[in-house]
Amino acid sequence: MSDEFASKSVFEHLVRGGLGFGALVGSVALIPVVGVVSLVLLPVGLVALRGCPMCWVIGLMQTLSRGKLQRSCEDGQCKLTVGGHDPHLGAS
């Protein structure tokens, strides 16, 4: 799994989410006030969310788990470890 939707920090990701969802809601909510011109906010929201609201949610999960879960593959076998914890260390 790559971190293509993740942000550098949770704060940055939440700011992008606020901007993205705000622009999407604003593009529809402002139609009665300014007309269809408000739809120019639609692409702004999609760019901030990197394509779709679900992409933003996936990115949030990746941002939150960054550094906690690590995948390593050797000799055709992959394993998932928690934060550099090697299950073979400490075992007698």
mmCIF file of N, CA and C in Angstrom:
data_model
loop_
_atom_site.group_PDB
_atom_site.id
_atom_site.type_symbol
_atom_site.label_atom_id
_atom_site.label_comp_id
_atom_site.label_asym_id
_atom_site.label_seq_id
_atom_site.Cartn_x
_atom_site.Cartn_y
_atom_site.Cartn_z
ATOM 1 N N MET A 1 0.859 -1.177 0.000
ATOM 2 C CA MET A 1 0.000 0.000 0.000
ATOM 3 C C MET A 1 0.898 1.231 0.000
ATOM 4 N N SER A 2 0.681 2.097 -0.928
ATOM 5 C CA SER A 2 1.474 3.319 -0.969
ATOM 6 C C SER A 2 0.748 4.429 -0.210
ATOM 7 N N ASP A 3 1.492 5.463 0.106
ATOM 8 C CA ASP A 3 0.926 6.588 0.845
ATOM 9 C C ASP A 3 0.573 7.730 -0.103
ATOM 10 N N GLU A 4 0.012 7.421 -1.263
ATOM 11 C CA GLU A 4 -0.221 8.458 -2.255
ATOM 12 C C GLU A 4 -1.306 9.460 -1.852
ATOM 13 N N PHE A 5 -2.167 9.112 -0.911
ATOM 14 C CA PHE A 5 -3.206 10.036 -0.477
ATOM 15 C C PHE A 5 -2.887 10.681 0.869
ATOM 16 N N ALA A 6 -1.845 10.222 1.522
ATOM 17 C CA ALA A 6 -1.486 10.732 2.839
ATOM 18 C C ALA A 6 -0.886 12.136 2.746
ATOM 19 N N SER A 7 -0.975 12.878 3.845
ATOM 20 C CA SER A 7 -0.386 14.210 3.951
ATOM 21 C C SER A 7 0.814 14.142 4.885
ATOM 22 N N LYS A 8 1.551 15.239 4.963
ATOM 23 C CA LYS A 8 2.728 15.286 5.833
ATOM 24 C C LYS A 8 2.343 15.275 7.301
ATOM 25 N N SER A 9 1.173 15.831 7.636
ATOM 26 C CA SER A 9 0.731 15.852 9.025
ATOM 27 C C SER A 9 -0.788 15.729 9.079
ATOM 28 N N VAL A 10 -1.283 15.336 10.245
ATOM 29 C CA VAL A 10 -2.733 15.215 10.424
ATOM 30 C C VAL A 10 -3.380 16.596 10.315
ATOM 31 N N PHE A 11 -2.727 17.625 10.874
ATOM 32 C CA PHE A 11 -3.274 18.979 10.799
ATOM 33 C C PHE A 11 -3.447 19.408 9.342
ATOM 34 N N GLU A 12 -2.410 19.190 8.528
ATOM 35 C CA GLU A 12 -2.485 19.558 7.111
ATOM 36 C C GLU A 12 -3.621 18.804 6.418
ATOM 37 N N HIS A 13 -3.788 17.547 6.754
ATOM 38 C CA HIS A 13 -4.842 16.748 6.131
ATOM 39 C C HIS A 13 -6.225 17.256 6.533
ATOM 40 N N LEU A 14 -6.377 17.610 7.797
ATOM 41 C CA LEU A 14 -7.671 18.130 8.260
ATOM 42 C C LEU A 14 -7.988 19.491 7.644
ATOM 43 N N VAL A 15 -6.965 20.314 7.438
ATOM 44 C CA VAL A 15 -7.168 21.610 6.778
ATOM 45 C C VAL A 15 -7.628 21.386 5.336
ATOM 46 N N ARG A 16 -6.971 20.444 4.636
ATOM 47 C CA ARG A 16 -7.388 20.135 3.271
ATOM 48 C C ARG A 16 -8.815 19.615 3.241
ATOM 49 N N GLY A 17 -9.183 18.800 4.224
ATOM 50 C CA GLY A 17 -10.550 18.283 4.303
ATOM 51 C C GLY A 17 -11.557 19.383 4.545
ATOM 52 N N GLY A 18 -11.238 20.294 5.449
ATOM 53 C CA GLY A 18 -12.142 21.418 5.712
ATOM 54 C C GLY A 18 -12.340 22.287 4.485
ATOM 55 N N LEU A 19 -11.245 22.573 3.795
ATOM 56 C CA LEU A 19 -11.329 23.361 2.570
ATOM 57 C C LEU A 19 -12.111 22.616 1.495
ATOM 58 N N GLY A 20 -11.803 21.331 1.324
ATOM 59 C CA GLY A 20 -12.462 20.538 0.288
ATOM 60 C C GLY A 20 -13.945 20.365 0.520
ATOM 61 N N PHE A 21 -14.310 19.914 1.713
ATOM 62 C CA PHE A 21 -15.730 19.708 2.008
ATOM 63 C C PHE A 21 -16.472 21.038 2.062
ATOM 64 N N GLY A 22 -15.814 22.079 2.573
ATOM 65 C CA GLY A 22 -16.431 23.412 2.591
ATOM 66 C C GLY A 22 -16.720 23.919 1.192
ATOM 67 N N ALA A 23 -15.779 23.710 0.283
ATOM 68 C CA ALA A 23 -15.977 24.147 -1.104
ATOM 69 C C ALA A 23 -17.081 23.351 -1.782
ATOM 70 N N LEU A 24 -17.139 22.039 -1.524
ATOM 71 C CA LEU A 24 -18.203 21.224 -2.123
ATOM 72 C C LEU A 24 -19.585 21.645 -1.627
ATOM 73 N N VAL A 25 -19.704 21.817 -0.320
ATOM 74 C CA VAL A 25 -20.987 22.244 0.255
ATOM 75 C C VAL A 25 -21.322 23.659 -0.212
ATOM 76 N N GLY A 26 -20.327 24.539 -0.206
ATOM 77 C CA GLY A 26 -20.553 25.920 -0.635
ATOM 78 C C GLY A 26 -20.975 26.019 -2.089
ATOM 79 N N SER A 27 -20.428 25.143 -2.941
ATOM 80 C CA SER A 27 -20.782 25.201 -4.361
ATOM 81 C C SER A 27 -22.263 24.927 -4.584
ATOM 82 N N VAL A 28 -22.856 24.100 -3.764
ATOM 83 C CA VAL A 28 -24.284 23.793 -3.895
ATOM 84 C C VAL A 28 -25.124 24.780 -3.084
ATOM 85 N N ALA A 29 -24.677 25.096 -1.871
ATOM 86 C CA ALA A 29 -25.467 25.962 -0.984
ATOM 87 C C ALA A 29 -25.564 27.393 -1.494
ATOM 88 N N LEU A 30 -24.582 27.843 -2.246
ATOM 89 C CA LEU A 30 -24.588 29.228 -2.719
ATOM 90 C C LEU A 30 -25.314 29.428 -4.049
ATOM 91 N N ILE A 31 -25.826 28.363 -4.631
ATOM 92 C CA ILE A 31 -26.557 28.503 -5.903
ATOM 93 C C ILE A 31 -27.724 29.487 -5.790
ATOM 94 N N PRO A 32 -28.550 29.443 -4.720
ATOM 95 C CA PRO A 32 -29.658 30.415 -4.640
ATOM 96 C C PRO A 32 -29.171 31.867 -4.489
ATOM 97 N N VAL A 33 -27.976 32.054 -3.970
ATOM 98 C CA VAL A 33 -27.468 33.399 -3.714
ATOM 99 C C VAL A 33 -26.771 33.986 -4.938
ATOM 100 N N VAL A 34 -25.837 33.236 -5.519
ATOM 101 C CA VAL A 34 -25.047 33.776 -6.632
ATOM 102 C C VAL A 34 -25.281 33.054 -7.951
ATOM 103 N N GLY A 35 -26.153 32.071 -7.949
ATOM 104 C CA GLY A 35 -26.441 31.342 -9.183
ATOM 105 C C GLY A 35 -25.406 30.263 -9.455
ATOM 106 N N VAL A 36 -25.376 29.848 -10.710
ATOM 107 C CA VAL A 36 -24.500 28.741 -11.089
ATOM 108 C C VAL A 36 -23.016 29.106 -11.022
ATOM 109 N N VAL A 37 -22.721 30.383 -10.821
ATOM 110 C CA VAL A 37 -21.322 30.808 -10.671
ATOM 111 C C VAL A 37 -20.681 30.108 -9.470
ATOM 112 N N SER A 38 -21.489 29.768 -8.487
ATOM 113 C CA SER A 38 -20.952 29.110 -7.294
ATOM 114 C C SER A 38 -20.369 27.735 -7.616
ATOM 115 N N LEU A 39 -20.715 27.181 -8.754
ATOM 116 C CA LEU A 39 -20.202 25.865 -9.118
ATOM 117 C C LEU A 39 -18.703 25.877 -9.436
ATOM 118 N N VAL A 40 -18.104 27.057 -9.516
ATOM 119 C CA VAL A 40 -16.648 27.109 -9.695
ATOM 120 C C VAL A 40 -15.932 26.590 -8.450
ATOM 121 N N LEU A 41 -16.632 26.523 -7.323
ATOM 122 C CA LEU A 41 -16.052 25.955 -6.105
ATOM 123 C C LEU A 41 -15.949 24.433 -6.168
ATOM 124 N N LEU A 42 -16.698 23.819 -7.051
ATOM 125 C CA LEU A 42 -16.713 22.361 -7.156
ATOM 126 C C LEU A 42 -15.329 21.790 -7.481
ATOM 127 N N PRO A 43 -14.650 22.277 -8.533
ATOM 128 C CA PRO A 43 -13.308 21.743 -8.789
ATOM 129 C C PRO A 43 -12.302 22.071 -7.676
ATOM 130 N N VAL A 44 -12.489 23.200 -6.998
ATOM 131 C CA VAL A 44 -11.604 23.548 -5.877
ATOM 132 C C VAL A 44 -11.725 22.485 -4.788
ATOM 133 N N GLY A 45 -12.957 22.100 -4.494
ATOM 134 C CA GLY A 45 -13.191 21.062 -3.485
ATOM 135 C C GLY A 45 -12.615 19.721 -3.887
ATOM 136 N N LEU A 46 -12.779 19.370 -5.145
ATOM 137 C CA LEU A 46 -12.252 18.082 -5.612
ATOM 138 C C LEU A 46 -10.724 18.050 -5.614
ATOM 139 N N VAL A 47 -10.092 19.148 -5.960
ATOM 140 C CA VAL A 47 -8.632 19.199 -5.926
ATOM 141 C C VAL A 47 -8.136 19.101 -4.482
ATOM 142 N N ALA A 48 -8.797 19.810 -3.564
ATOM 143 C CA ALA A 48 -8.389 19.764 -2.158
ATOM 144 C C ALA A 48 -8.548 18.355 -1.574
ATOM 145 N N LEU A 49 -9.570 17.640 -2.037
ATOM 146 C CA LEU A 49 -9.803 16.281 -1.542
ATOM 147 C C LEU A 49 -9.070 15.232 -2.368
ATOM 148 N N ARG A 50 -8.277 15.683 -3.325
ATOM 149 C CA ARG A 50 -7.501 14.814 -4.221
ATOM 150 C C ARG A 50 -8.387 13.859 -5.004
ATOM 151 N N GLY A 51 -9.476 14.377 -5.495
ATOM 152 C CA GLY A 51 -10.305 13.609 -6.414
ATOM 153 C C GLY A 51 -11.678 13.236 -5.913
ATOM 154 N N CYS A 52 -11.785 12.844 -4.664
ATOM 155 C CA CYS A 52 -13.090 12.422 -4.160
ATOM 156 C C CYS A 52 -13.060 12.400 -2.632
ATOM 157 N N PRO A 53 -14.216 12.489 -2.008
ATOM 158 C CA PRO A 53 -14.251 12.436 -0.545
ATOM 159 C C PRO A 53 -13.678 11.126 0.018
ATOM 160 N N MET A 54 -13.903 10.009 -0.671
ATOM 161 C CA MET A 54 -13.368 8.735 -0.188
ATOM 162 C C MET A 54 -11.835 8.724 -0.250
ATOM 163 N N CYS A 55 -11.268 9.381 -1.271
ATOM 164 C CA CYS A 55 -9.804 9.493 -1.366
ATOM 165 C C CYS A 55 -9.262 10.248 -0.156
ATOM 166 N N TRP A 56 -9.999 11.261 0.280
ATOM 167 C CA TRP A 56 -9.566 12.029 1.451
ATOM 168 C C TRP A 56 -9.597 11.148 2.702
ATOM 169 N N VAL A 57 -10.637 10.340 2.845
ATOM 170 C CA VAL A 57 -10.754 9.449 4.005
ATOM 171 C C VAL A 57 -9.623 8.421 3.997
ATOM 172 N N ILE A 58 -9.327 7.855 2.836
ATOM 173 C CA ILE A 58 -8.220 6.901 2.726
ATOM 174 C C ILE A 58 -6.917 7.591 3.114
ATOM 175 N N GLY A 59 -6.724 8.809 2.639
ATOM 176 C CA GLY A 59 -5.530 9.570 2.993
ATOM 177 C C GLY A 59 -5.440 9.854 4.480
ATOM 178 N N LEU A 60 -6.571 10.112 5.116
ATOM 179 C CA LEU A 60 -6.582 10.345 6.563
ATOM 180 C C LEU A 60 -6.121 9.090 7.295
ATOM 181 N N MET A 61 -6.622 7.940 6.883
ATOM 182 C CA MET A 61 -6.205 6.682 7.510
ATOM 183 C C MET A 61 -4.709 6.436 7.286
ATOM 184 N N GLN A 62 -4.220 6.729 6.081
ATOM 185 C CA GLN A 62 -2.788 6.570 5.808
ATOM 186 C C GLN A 62 -1.955 7.535 6.638
ATOM 187 N N THR A 63 -2.427 8.768 6.783
ATOM 188 C CA THR A 63 -1.696 9.762 7.564
ATOM 189 C C THR A 63 -1.651 9.358 9.033
ATOM 190 N N LEU A 64 -2.764 8.867 9.559
ATOM 191 C CA LEU A 64 -2.812 8.454 10.961
ATOM 192 C C LEU A 64 -1.945 7.229 11.230
ATOM 193 N N SER A 65 -1.866 6.313 10.270
ATOM 194 C CA SER A 65 -1.114 5.079 10.506
ATOM 195 C C SER A 65 0.346 5.179 10.084
ATOM 196 N N ARG A 66 0.754 6.298 9.499
ATOM 197 C CA ARG A 66 2.138 6.432 9.032
ATOM 198 C C ARG A 66 3.101 6.200 10.191
ATOM 199 N N GLY A 67 4.035 5.300 9.983
ATOM 200 C CA GLY A 67 5.038 5.001 10.997
ATOM 201 C C GLY A 67 4.598 3.964 12.006
ATOM 202 N N LYS A 68 3.319 3.648 12.044
ATOM 203 C CA LYS A 68 2.836 2.661 13.003
ATOM 204 C C LYS A 68 2.834 1.265 12.396
ATOM 205 N N LEU A 69 2.467 1.172 11.123
ATOM 206 C CA LEU A 69 2.453 -0.109 10.443
ATOM 207 C C LEU A 69 3.503 -0.098 9.351
ATOM 208 N N GLN A 70 4.274 -1.153 9.276
ATOM 209 C CA GLN A 70 5.310 -1.247 8.253
ATOM 210 C C GLN A 70 5.201 -2.595 7.563
ATOM 211 N N ARG A 71 5.281 -2.555 6.234
ATOM 212 C CA ARG A 71 5.222 -3.782 5.449
ATOM 213 C C ARG A 71 6.613 -4.059 4.906
ATOM 214 N N SER A 72 7.028 -5.302 5.013
ATOM 215 C CA SER A 72 8.320 -5.694 4.443
ATOM 216 C C SER A 72 8.133 -7.010 3.702
ATOM 217 N N CYS A 73 8.810 -7.115 2.572
ATOM 218 C CA CYS A 73 8.713 -8.316 1.755
ATOM 219 C C CYS A 73 10.115 -8.872 1.518
ATOM 220 N N GLU A 74 10.278 -10.158 1.779
ATOM 221 C CA GLU A 74 11.538 -10.842 1.550
ATOM 222 C C GLU A 74 11.246 -12.227 0.995
ATOM 223 N N ASP A 75 11.977 -12.613 -0.029
ATOM 224 C CA ASP A 75 11.858 -13.939 -0.629
ATOM 225 C C ASP A 75 10.414 -14.308 -0.978
ATOM 226 N N GLY A 76 9.661 -13.346 -1.493
ATOM 227 C CA GLY A 76 8.290 -13.614 -1.926
ATOM 228 C C GLY A 76 7.260 -13.659 -0.816
ATOM 229 N N GLN A 77 7.669 -13.392 0.423
ATOM 230 C CA GLN A 77 6.723 -13.381 1.537
ATOM 231 C C GLN A 77 6.701 -11.997 2.162
ATOM 232 N N CYS A 78 5.517 -11.491 2.368
ATOM 233 C CA CYS A 78 5.371 -10.162 2.970
ATOM 234 C C CYS A 78 4.790 -10.300 4.369
ATOM 235 N N LYS A 79 5.222 -9.399 5.246
ATOM 236 C CA LYS A 79 4.659 -9.390 6.601
ATOM 237 C C LYS A 79 4.445 -7.954 7.036
ATOM 238 N N LEU A 80 3.500 -7.769 7.914
ATOM 239 C CA LEU A 80 3.140 -6.459 8.445
ATOM 240 C C LEU A 80 3.571 -6.420 9.900
ATOM 241 N N THR A 81 4.376 -5.418 10.250
ATOM 242 C CA THR A 81 4.830 -5.278 11.629
ATOM 243 C C THR A 81 4.376 -3.929 12.173
ATOM 244 N N VAL A 82 4.306 -3.842 13.481
ATOM 245 C CA VAL A 82 3.863 -2.624 14.143
ATOM 246 C C VAL A 82 5.073 -1.815 14.564
ATOM 247 N N GLY A 83 5.248 -0.617 13.975
ATOM 248 C CA GLY A 83 6.268 0.351 14.366
ATOM 249 C C GLY A 83 7.658 -0.193 14.583
ATOM 250 N N GLY A 84 8.124 -1.038 13.685
ATOM 251 C CA GLY A 84 9.476 -1.549 13.806
ATOM 252 C C GLY A 84 9.617 -2.674 14.808
ATOM 253 N N HIS A 85 8.520 -3.123 15.397
ATOM 254 C CA HIS A 85 8.558 -4.218 16.369
ATOM 255 C C HIS A 85 8.769 -5.525 15.618
ATOM 256 N N ASP A 86 9.842 -6.231 15.969
ATOM 257 C CA ASP A 86 10.127 -7.525 15.345
ATOM 258 C C ASP A 86 9.624 -8.608 16.291
ATOM 259 N N PRO A 87 8.658 -9.415 15.861
ATOM 260 C CA PRO A 87 8.091 -10.427 16.752
ATOM 261 C C PRO A 87 9.118 -11.494 17.153
ATOM 262 N N HIS A 88 10.226 -11.617 16.412
ATOM 263 C CA HIS A 88 11.231 -12.623 16.736
ATOM 264 C C HIS A 88 12.179 -12.142 17.816
ATOM 265 N N LEU A 89 12.277 -10.841 18.034
ATOM 266 C CA LEU A 89 13.144 -10.304 19.091
ATOM 267 C C LEU A 89 12.474 -10.527 20.440
ATOM 268 N N GLY A 90 13.224 -10.925 21.389
ATOM 269 C CA GLY A 90 12.694 -11.103 22.739
ATOM 270 C C GLY A 90 12.067 -12.465 22.950
ATOM 271 N N ALA A 91 11.864 -13.219 21.859
ATOM 272 C CA ALA A 91 11.298 -14.550 22.006
ATOM 273 C C ALA A 91 12.434 -15.543 22.235
ATOM 274 N N SER A 92 12.279 -16.441 23.190
ATOM 275 C CA SER A 92 13.352 -17.410 23.495
ATOM 276 C C SER A 92 13.076 -18.710 22.810
#
